[in-house]
Amino acid sequence: MNKKLLFGFLAVFVATFALDYVVNNYLMMKEYLETPQLWRPEAEMKVGVIVIVELIFALFFTFIFSKGYEGKGIWEGVRYGFYVGLMMNVTGAYMTFATMPVPYMLALKWFLYGTAQYMIYGALLGLIYGKVATKAPQIAKTMETVA
């Protein structure tokens, strides 16, 4: 595993925990409190499963980015996060809405906050991987100096 992949994986994993905490414990708590019949009591939550799932997510999110990386910097990461966010959150939020007694506002917030989170994770990867410097302008400038 190369250093950028490892650092990206760790950054996405930590960001996932931090943003999930903020989103679920502050931004969406009202919706969760309005639907207690849908959730396990806090004491029964499977924290180990959550950690494993977030580790797997961070690894694959980073790995897939590394394979398609074009060297365009932060905006490449934001775009990647947006596309993955749409793919994951349209299906996750709205399939759950279609199959479970989840209020529409909960599904909408899952979609919006979730997509924003993926964009932030992508931005982190864009920063970590950075821009690939192009040599062509520097070579052209050198050739002008010589001529």
mmCIF file of C-alpha atoms in Angstrom:
data_model
loop_
_atom_site.group_PDB
_atom_site.id
_atom_site.type_symbol
_atom_site.label_atom_id
_atom_site.label_comp_id
_atom_site.label_asym_id
_atom_site.label_seq_id
_atom_site.Cartn_x
_atom_site.Cartn_y
_atom_site.Cartn_z
ATOM 1 C CA MET A 1 0.000 0.000 0.000
ATOM 2 C CA ASN A 2 1.571 3.309 -1.028
ATOM 3 C CA LYS A 3 1.755 6.293 1.325
ATOM 4 C CA LYS A 4 -0.952 8.358 -0.381
ATOM 5 C CA LEU A 5 -3.362 5.438 -0.359
ATOM 6 C CA LEU A 6 -2.658 4.735 3.314
ATOM 7 C CA PHE A 7 -2.890 8.408 4.321
ATOM 8 C CA GLY A 8 -6.059 8.863 2.236
ATOM 9 C CA PHE A 9 -7.642 5.780 3.775
ATOM 10 C CA LEU A 10 -6.864 6.992 7.302
ATOM 11 C CA ALA A 11 -8.102 10.529 6.563
ATOM 12 C CA VAL A 12 -11.386 9.271 5.089
ATOM 13 C CA PHE A 13 -11.864 6.846 7.979
ATOM 14 C CA VAL A 14 -11.357 9.580 10.615
ATOM 15 C CA ALA A 15 -13.525 12.045 8.662
ATOM 16 C CA THR A 16 -16.267 9.427 8.379
ATOM 17 C CA PHE A 17 -16.389 9.008 12.141
ATOM 18 C CA ALA A 18 -16.308 12.751 12.799
ATOM 19 C CA LEU A 19 -18.919 13.718 10.211
ATOM 20 C CA ASP A 20 -21.211 10.784 11.011
ATOM 21 C CA TYR A 21 -21.128 11.867 14.643
ATOM 22 C CA VAL A 22 -22.039 15.481 13.809
ATOM 23 C CA VAL A 23 -24.710 14.562 11.261
ATOM 24 C CA ASN A 24 -26.381 11.847 13.325
ATOM 25 C CA ASN A 25 -26.072 13.359 16.797
ATOM 26 C CA TYR A 26 -26.812 16.980 15.945
ATOM 27 C CA LEU A 27 -28.172 17.627 12.457
ATOM 28 C CA MET A 28 -30.563 14.664 12.291
ATOM 29 C CA MET A 29 -31.330 13.892 15.929
ATOM 30 C CA LYS A 30 -34.788 15.485 15.704
ATOM 31 C CA GLU A 31 -35.804 13.042 12.957
ATOM 32 C CA TYR A 32 -34.416 10.076 14.878
ATOM 33 C CA LEU A 33 -36.253 11.074 18.059
ATOM 34 C CA GLU A 34 -39.501 11.308 16.072
ATOM 35 C CA THR A 35 -39.104 7.707 14.845
ATOM 36 C CA PRO A 36 -37.911 5.679 17.875
ATOM 37 C CA GLN A 37 -39.661 2.521 16.647
ATOM 38 C CA LEU A 38 -37.119 2.268 13.808
ATOM 39 C CA TRP A 39 -33.901 2.275 15.843
ATOM 40 C CA ARG A 40 -32.113 0.039 18.297
ATOM 41 C CA PRO A 41 -31.657 1.483 21.785
ATOM 42 C CA GLU A 42 -28.188 3.019 22.106
ATOM 43 C CA ALA A 43 -27.049 0.202 24.407
ATOM 44 C CA GLU A 44 -27.917 -2.379 21.723
ATOM 45 C CA MET A 45 -26.171 -0.675 18.803
ATOM 46 C CA LYS A 46 -23.534 -2.814 17.133
ATOM 47 C CA VAL A 47 -20.552 -0.468 17.404
ATOM 48 C CA GLY A 48 -18.095 -3.129 16.221
ATOM 49 C CA VAL A 49 -20.080 -3.628 13.027
ATOM 50 C CA ILE A 50 -20.193 0.141 12.480
ATOM 51 C CA VAL A 51 -16.388 0.386 12.801
ATOM 52 C CA ILE A 52 -15.801 -2.519 10.399
ATOM 53 C CA VAL A 53 -18.237 -1.110 7.829
ATOM 54 C CA GLU A 54 -16.621 2.330 8.006
ATOM 55 C CA LEU A 55 -13.136 0.803 7.646
ATOM 56 C CA ILE A 56 -14.249 -1.108 4.549
ATOM 57 C CA PHE A 57 -15.959 1.990 3.135
ATOM 58 C CA ALA A 58 -12.875 4.194 3.675
ATOM 59 C CA LEU A 59 -10.599 1.620 2.074
ATOM 60 C CA PHE A 60 -12.705 1.132 -1.058
ATOM 61 C CA PHE A 61 -13.594 4.826 -1.428
ATOM 62 C CA THR A 62 -9.880 5.665 -1.354
ATOM 63 C CA PHE A 63 -8.809 2.704 -3.484
ATOM 64 C CA ILE A 64 -11.299 3.485 -6.260
ATOM 65 C CA PHE A 65 -10.246 7.149 -6.240
ATOM 66 C CA SER A 66 -6.581 6.145 -6.518
ATOM 67 C CA LYS A 67 -7.291 3.984 -9.582
ATOM 68 C CA GLY A 68 -9.084 6.738 -11.498
ATOM 69 C CA TYR A 69 -7.022 9.652 -10.219
ATOM 70 C CA GLU A 70 -6.268 12.190 -12.965
ATOM 71 C CA GLY A 71 -4.133 14.642 -10.979
ATOM 72 C CA LYS A 72 -6.553 17.590 -11.023
ATOM 73 C CA GLY A 73 -6.499 18.314 -7.292
ATOM 74 C CA ILE A 74 -9.261 19.087 -4.836
ATOM 75 C CA TRP A 75 -12.044 19.613 -7.393
ATOM 76 C CA GLU A 76 -11.415 16.190 -8.861
ATOM 77 C CA GLY A 77 -12.004 14.792 -5.377
ATOM 78 C CA VAL A 78 -15.155 16.865 -4.853
ATOM 79 C CA ARG A 79 -16.514 15.652 -8.203
ATOM 80 C CA TYR A 80 -15.680 12.040 -7.332
ATOM 81 C CA GLY A 81 -17.391 12.401 -3.953
ATOM 82 C CA PHE A 82 -20.445 13.948 -5.606
ATOM 83 C CA TYR A 83 -20.817 11.078 -8.079
ATOM 84 C CA VAL A 84 -20.315 8.383 -5.441
ATOM 85 C CA GLY A 85 -22.590 10.305 -3.061
ATOM 86 C CA LEU A 86 -25.385 10.403 -5.623
ATOM 87 C CA MET A 87 -24.970 6.716 -6.390
ATOM 88 C CA MET A 88 -24.990 5.691 -2.733
ATOM 89 C CA ASN A 89 -27.513 8.144 -1.328
ATOM 90 C CA VAL A 90 -30.177 8.073 -4.017
ATOM 91 C CA THR A 91 -30.302 4.320 -3.655
ATOM 92 C CA GLY A 92 -29.794 4.204 0.116
ATOM 93 C CA ALA A 93 -32.074 7.012 1.219
ATOM 94 C CA TYR A 94 -34.859 6.588 -1.292
ATOM 95 C CA MET A 95 -34.917 2.790 -1.367
ATOM 96 C CA THR A 96 -35.204 2.896 2.422
ATOM 97 C CA PHE A 97 -38.001 5.475 2.099
ATOM 98 C CA ALA A 98 -39.754 3.206 -0.404
ATOM 99 C CA THR A 99 -39.502 0.078 1.742
ATOM 100 C CA MET A 100 -39.649 1.260 5.373
ATOM 101 C CA PRO A 101 -41.970 3.614 7.263
ATOM 102 C CA VAL A 102 -39.363 6.397 7.148
ATOM 103 C CA PRO A 103 -40.631 9.989 6.943
ATOM 104 C CA TYR A 104 -39.718 11.765 3.715
ATOM 105 C CA MET A 105 -37.769 14.481 5.574
ATOM 106 C CA LEU A 106 -35.499 11.797 7.045
ATOM 107 C CA ALA A 107 -34.808 10.323 3.603
ATOM 108 C CA LEU A 108 -34.187 13.762 2.120
ATOM 109 C CA LYS A 109 -31.725 14.674 4.867
ATOM 110 C CA TRP A 110 -29.946 11.323 4.494
ATOM 111 C CA PHE A 111 -29.590 12.095 0.801
ATOM 112 C CA LEU A 112 -28.412 15.709 1.218
ATOM 113 C CA TYR A 113 -26.114 15.271 4.208
ATOM 114 C CA GLY A 114 -24.787 11.984 2.883
ATOM 115 C CA THR A 115 -23.917 13.461 -0.495
ATOM 116 C CA ALA A 116 -22.221 16.423 1.193
ATOM 117 C CA GLN A 117 -20.198 14.011 3.343
ATOM 118 C CA TYR A 118 -18.993 12.073 0.298
ATOM 119 C CA MET A 119 -17.957 15.342 -1.347
ATOM 120 C CA ILE A 120 -15.915 16.237 1.740
ATOM 121 C CA TYR A 121 -14.249 12.807 1.722
ATOM 122 C CA GLY A 122 -13.452 13.280 -1.962
ATOM 123 C CA ALA A 123 -12.047 16.753 -1.292
ATOM 124 C CA LEU A 124 -9.741 15.235 1.338
ATOM 125 C CA LEU A 125 -8.470 12.732 -1.206
ATOM 126 C CA GLY A 126 -8.037 15.473 -3.798
ATOM 127 C CA LEU A 127 -5.899 17.407 -1.321
ATOM 128 C CA ILE A 128 -3.880 14.336 -0.320
ATOM 129 C CA TYR A 129 -3.237 13.232 -3.890
ATOM 130 C CA GLY A 130 -2.753 16.817 -5.092
ATOM 131 C CA LYS A 131 -2.286 18.094 -8.586
ATOM 132 C CA VAL A 132 0.085 16.484 -10.996
ATOM 133 C CA ALA A 133 2.470 19.134 -12.237
ATOM 134 C CA THR A 134 2.646 19.264 -15.995
ATOM 135 C CA LYS A 135 6.132 19.424 -17.426
ATOM 136 C CA ALA A 136 5.128 20.744 -20.871
ATOM 137 C CA PRO A 137 4.881 24.464 -19.935
ATOM 138 C CA GLN A 138 8.210 24.304 -18.103
ATOM 139 C CA ILE A 139 9.886 22.588 -21.070
ATOM 140 C CA ALA A 140 8.418 25.173 -23.474
ATOM 141 C CA LYS A 141 9.671 28.008 -21.252
ATOM 142 C CA THR A 142 13.139 26.419 -21.153
ATOM 143 C CA MET A 143 13.151 26.089 -24.949
ATOM 144 C CA GLU A 144 12.235 29.804 -25.317
ATOM 145 C CA THR A 145 15.096 30.760 -23.005
ATOM 146 C CA VAL A 146 17.566 28.697 -25.033
ATOM 147 C CA ALA A 147 16.377 30.150 -28.355
#
